[in-house]
Amino acid sequence: MNRIKLLHPGSDLLVFSLCAVLSVALCGCSLFVEEPAPVEEQQAELEVIPEEPIPTPDPRPRLAVARNDQISLFGELPDNPEVPYFTRTATSLLQHTFAGEGADFDTYISPDGKWMIFASTRHNKNPDIYYKAVQGVAVTQLTSDPAADVQPIYSPDRTKVAFASNRTGNWDIWIIGLDGQRPVQITSSLAHDVHPSWSPDGTKLVYCSLPTNGQWELWVADASTGGKKQFIGYGLFPEWSPAGNTIAYQRARERGSRWFSIWTLELVGDEPRYPTEVAASSEASLITPSWNRTGTKLSYAAVLPTTETDLTTGEISGKSDIWIVNVDGSNKLRLTDGHTSNFGPVWAPDGRVFFTSSREGHETVWSLMPVGSEVEPSGVTASAEPAQQKPAKAQTASWPQQHGNRQ
């Protein structure tokens, strides 16, 4: 350092600068500061492409045939989601009507089990009444009025048919012979009267009536003239037990609600007694009860809530299933599997349950024999209040409330 001072007296600053330049040169660095690279380039330099994982072999066995090697022995296809397993009642499912267009519904089986009567739009825009042999194919048309004729039911001796019709401008109860001649009007009030059901002795009819600005009422009338009418309560779609004076019906849990449950009442000296809720659900609307021939069991449809609405007819539809239950509310059994709309169940004398189903794209009549048992879904209980009061936007299985104008 002293030699440097002798060569350059008083130049300490110059010596320091030369040392700095030499240090930078030896390090290979520049005195100029470069601008940082754009963020995108920095991220690109930092990105590391991960190696593709080695696929795990599918443990499910495959068919040996080369062209079907994507079909598993569980019946699964690679592009299709796995189908969940549902327990289903083992039964012999039979189809009884085969209309290529229109709809068959409101079925009833004769007391001897040989004949079935139903309403259908297979030939007309408005429904007419037809009957056929249960085991046959040919159908006989009973009514052909331009108006709508629905909800037919055989008298206990199968000589007459009661039904509902709007041929006078509003819905009334009518009776007609099996020859289709001389229909007799039983009710003629300003109210809408629908869904007749015969007493076991064939002398009376129970039906439901909707007065102007009112709610659905249950009435009993003389079957020959319609005279001597008697109010017995509030409800919809009554059916008289073939084995006594008990009447089953559906009733809304709230006035004006579609949240229905299944009820019974007993006529004691022609007076209604003992209203009893047999089945209720917090998940579905229970509708259209029907008796077996011994009066010990009821069938009904359980309609799930839905928001699907036909913009043309205003009809609200959804999936529904057929259930049966003992009259004391025990031993519920679901008969259909929830994949389509099934409604309007009725019993045959041999224990088969007939109902309308849309399983083939349009509504036709089917039947099955209840066998075995099935666990109830949560929320479906006998004589229980619903866990949550929400209106079930559900279809009812009868023309005045549900069907509108079908093609």
mmCIF file of C-alpha atoms in Angstrom, residues 263-401:
data_model
loop_
_atom_site.group_PDB
_atom_site.id
_atom_site.type_symbol
_atom_site.label_atom_id
_atom_site.label_comp_id
_atom_site.label_asym_id
_atom_site.label_seq_id
_atom_site.Cartn_x
_atom_site.Cartn_y
_atom_site.Cartn_z
ATOM 1 C CA TRP A 263 -107.182 -41.609 6.755
ATOM 2 C CA THR A 264 -110.139 -43.805 7.646
ATOM 3 C CA LEU A 265 -113.437 -43.128 9.376
ATOM 4 C CA GLU A 266 -116.201 -45.467 10.478
ATOM 5 C CA LEU A 267 -119.942 -44.963 10.001
ATOM 6 C CA VAL A 268 -121.752 -45.868 13.190
ATOM 7 C CA GLY A 269 -125.505 -45.543 12.769
ATOM 8 C CA ASP A 270 -124.810 -43.471 9.635
ATOM 9 C CA GLU A 271 -122.746 -41.041 11.709
ATOM 10 C CA PRO A 272 -118.982 -40.619 11.079
ATOM 11 C CA ARG A 273 -116.793 -41.740 13.964
ATOM 12 C CA TYR A 274 -113.127 -42.455 14.765
ATOM 13 C CA PRO A 275 -111.185 -40.512 12.096
ATOM 14 C CA THR A 276 -107.781 -42.204 12.066
ATOM 15 C CA GLU A 277 -104.590 -41.315 10.195
ATOM 16 C CA VAL A 278 -103.268 -44.633 8.887
ATOM 17 C CA ALA A 279 -100.188 -43.501 6.940
ATOM 18 C CA ALA A 280 -98.273 -40.232 6.599
ATOM 19 C CA SER A 281 -94.929 -39.147 5.213
ATOM 20 C CA SER A 282 -92.521 -36.242 5.629
ATOM 21 C CA GLU A 283 -91.136 -36.898 2.139
ATOM 22 C CA ALA A 284 -94.153 -37.647 -0.054
ATOM 23 C CA SER A 285 -97.831 -36.922 -0.573
ATOM 24 C CA LEU A 286 -99.924 -40.073 0.036
ATOM 25 C CA ILE A 287 -102.979 -40.251 -2.211
ATOM 26 C CA THR A 288 -105.809 -42.432 -3.653
ATOM 27 C CA PRO A 289 -106.272 -45.153 -0.998
ATOM 28 C CA SER A 290 -107.922 -48.428 -2.007
ATOM 29 C CA TRP A 291 -109.083 -51.438 0.039
ATOM 30 C CA ASN A 292 -108.307 -55.103 -0.414
ATOM 31 C CA ARG A 293 -111.397 -57.323 -0.521
ATOM 32 C CA THR A 294 -111.204 -58.311 3.151
ATOM 33 C CA GLY A 295 -110.910 -54.740 4.431
ATOM 34 C CA THR A 296 -107.619 -55.461 6.225
ATOM 35 C CA LYS A 297 -105.150 -53.618 3.956
ATOM 36 C CA LEU A 298 -104.929 -50.395 1.989
ATOM 37 C CA SER A 299 -102.945 -49.504 -1.100
ATOM 38 C CA TYR A 300 -102.003 -45.943 -2.025
ATOM 39 C CA ALA A 301 -99.606 -43.901 -4.148
ATOM 40 C CA ALA A 302 -96.733 -41.944 -2.593
ATOM 41 C CA VAL A 303 -95.855 -38.966 -4.800
ATOM 42 C CA LEU A 304 -92.517 -37.247 -4.290
ATOM 43 C CA PRO A 305 -92.298 -33.427 -4.436
ATOM 44 C CA THR A 306 -91.343 -32.056 -7.856
ATOM 45 C CA THR A 307 -91.047 -28.806 -9.714
ATOM 46 C CA GLU A 308 -91.697 -30.255 -13.175
ATOM 47 C CA THR A 309 -94.695 -28.580 -14.791
ATOM 48 C CA ASP A 310 -96.204 -29.140 -18.227
ATOM 49 C CA LEU A 311 -96.371 -25.642 -19.719
ATOM 50 C CA THR A 312 -99.192 -26.668 -22.065
ATOM 51 C CA THR A 313 -101.619 -28.171 -19.559
ATOM 52 C CA GLY A 314 -100.238 -26.806 -16.279
ATOM 53 C CA GLU A 315 -100.026 -30.390 -15.046
ATOM 54 C CA ILE A 316 -97.543 -31.042 -12.237
ATOM 55 C CA SER A 317 -95.901 -34.421 -12.356
ATOM 56 C CA GLY A 318 -93.261 -36.413 -10.557
ATOM 57 C CA LYS A 319 -92.125 -39.864 -9.591
ATOM 58 C CA SER A 320 -94.546 -41.870 -7.496
ATOM 59 C CA ASP A 321 -94.693 -45.390 -6.107
ATOM 60 C CA ILE A 322 -97.339 -47.857 -5.006
ATOM 61 C CA TRP A 323 -97.407 -48.878 -1.341
ATOM 62 C CA ILE A 324 -99.608 -51.125 0.771
ATOM 63 C CA VAL A 325 -100.193 -51.025 4.510
ATOM 64 C CA ASN A 326 -102.285 -52.792 7.121
ATOM 65 C CA VAL A 327 -105.360 -50.848 8.167
ATOM 66 C CA ASP A 328 -103.791 -50.344 11.621
ATOM 67 C CA GLY A 329 -100.797 -48.585 9.981
ATOM 68 C CA SER A 330 -98.337 -51.475 10.352
ATOM 69 C CA ASN A 331 -96.300 -53.435 7.800
ATOM 70 C CA LYS A 332 -95.783 -50.914 5.033
ATOM 71 C CA LEU A 333 -94.558 -52.429 1.794
ATOM 72 C CA ARG A 334 -93.398 -50.581 -1.312
ATOM 73 C CA LEU A 335 -94.374 -52.418 -4.493
ATOM 74 C CA THR A 336 -92.718 -50.310 -7.221
ATOM 75 C CA ASP A 337 -89.141 -49.104 -7.512
ATOM 76 C CA GLY A 338 -89.342 -45.332 -7.914
ATOM 77 C CA HIS A 339 -88.079 -45.141 -11.495
ATOM 78 C CA THR A 340 -91.276 -43.814 -13.046
ATOM 79 C CA SER A 341 -94.779 -42.555 -12.257
ATOM 80 C CA ASN A 342 -97.082 -45.208 -10.739
ATOM 81 C CA PHE A 343 -100.477 -44.249 -9.334
ATOM 82 C CA GLY A 344 -104.140 -45.193 -8.905
ATOM 83 C CA PRO A 345 -103.728 -48.604 -7.195
ATOM 84 C CA VAL A 346 -106.723 -50.951 -6.767
ATOM 85 C CA TRP A 347 -106.975 -54.521 -5.487
ATOM 86 C CA ALA A 348 -108.237 -57.630 -7.236
ATOM 87 C CA PRO A 349 -109.939 -60.423 -5.220
ATOM 88 C CA ASP A 350 -106.843 -62.642 -5.561
ATOM 89 C CA GLY A 351 -104.630 -60.011 -3.908
ATOM 90 C CA ARG A 352 -103.026 -58.568 -7.030
ATOM 91 C CA VAL A 353 -102.662 -54.787 -7.094
ATOM 92 C CA PHE A 354 -103.545 -53.046 -10.369
ATOM 93 C CA PHE A 355 -102.232 -49.560 -11.101
ATOM 94 C CA THR A 356 -101.420 -47.096 -13.870
ATOM 95 C CA SER A 357 -97.781 -46.678 -14.846
ATOM 96 C CA SER A 358 -95.866 -44.559 -17.358
ATOM 97 C CA ARG A 359 -92.989 -47.050 -17.527
ATOM 98 C CA GLU A 360 -93.370 -47.380 -21.302
ATOM 99 C CA GLY A 361 -93.603 -43.676 -22.061
ATOM 100 C CA HIS A 362 -97.378 -43.340 -21.757
ATOM 101 C CA GLU A 363 -99.860 -44.473 -19.149
ATOM 102 C CA THR A 364 -101.142 -48.054 -19.283
ATOM 103 C CA VAL A 365 -102.506 -50.493 -16.682
ATOM 104 C CA TRP A 366 -100.231 -52.997 -14.942
ATOM 105 C CA SER A 367 -100.522 -55.328 -11.961
ATOM 106 C CA LEU A 368 -98.296 -57.176 -9.533
ATOM 107 C CA MET A 369 -98.640 -59.556 -6.597
ATOM 108 C CA PRO A 370 -97.231 -58.288 -3.291
ATOM 109 C CA VAL A 371 -94.529 -60.646 -2.031
ATOM 110 C CA GLY A 372 -91.941 -60.359 0.740
ATOM 111 C CA SER A 373 -91.106 -57.217 2.662
ATOM 112 C CA GLU A 374 -89.072 -54.072 2.258
ATOM 113 C CA VAL A 375 -87.502 -51.575 4.627
ATOM 114 C CA GLU A 376 -89.354 -48.268 4.780
ATOM 115 C CA PRO A 377 -87.496 -45.149 3.645
ATOM 116 C CA SER A 378 -86.860 -42.627 6.386
ATOM 117 C CA GLY A 379 -89.678 -40.187 6.910
ATOM 118 C CA VAL A 380 -92.516 -42.573 6.003
ATOM 119 C CA THR A 381 -94.335 -43.488 9.166
ATOM 120 C CA ALA A 382 -97.750 -44.560 10.306
ATOM 121 C CA SER A 383 -99.826 -41.953 12.118
ATOM 122 C CA ALA A 384 -96.927 -39.526 12.460
ATOM 123 C CA GLU A 385 -96.683 -35.799 11.915
ATOM 124 C CA PRO A 386 -94.291 -34.775 9.109
ATOM 125 C CA ALA A 387 -90.847 -33.696 10.237
ATOM 126 C CA GLN A 388 -91.033 -30.662 7.960
ATOM 127 C CA GLN A 389 -94.169 -29.028 6.638
ATOM 128 C CA LYS A 390 -93.448 -28.341 2.951
ATOM 129 C CA PRO A 391 -96.078 -28.553 0.226
ATOM 130 C CA ALA A 392 -95.662 -31.631 -1.968
ATOM 131 C CA LYS A 393 -96.211 -30.478 -5.524
ATOM 132 C CA ALA A 394 -97.623 -33.788 -6.551
ATOM 133 C CA GLN A 395 -100.020 -35.153 -9.101
ATOM 134 C CA THR A 396 -103.256 -36.723 -8.065
ATOM 135 C CA ALA A 397 -104.384 -39.783 -9.932
ATOM 136 C CA SER A 398 -107.748 -38.548 -11.111
ATOM 137 C CA TRP A 399 -108.990 -36.525 -14.041
ATOM 138 C CA PRO A 400 -110.600 -33.449 -12.430
ATOM 139 C CA GLN A 401 -107.439 -32.440 -10.536
#
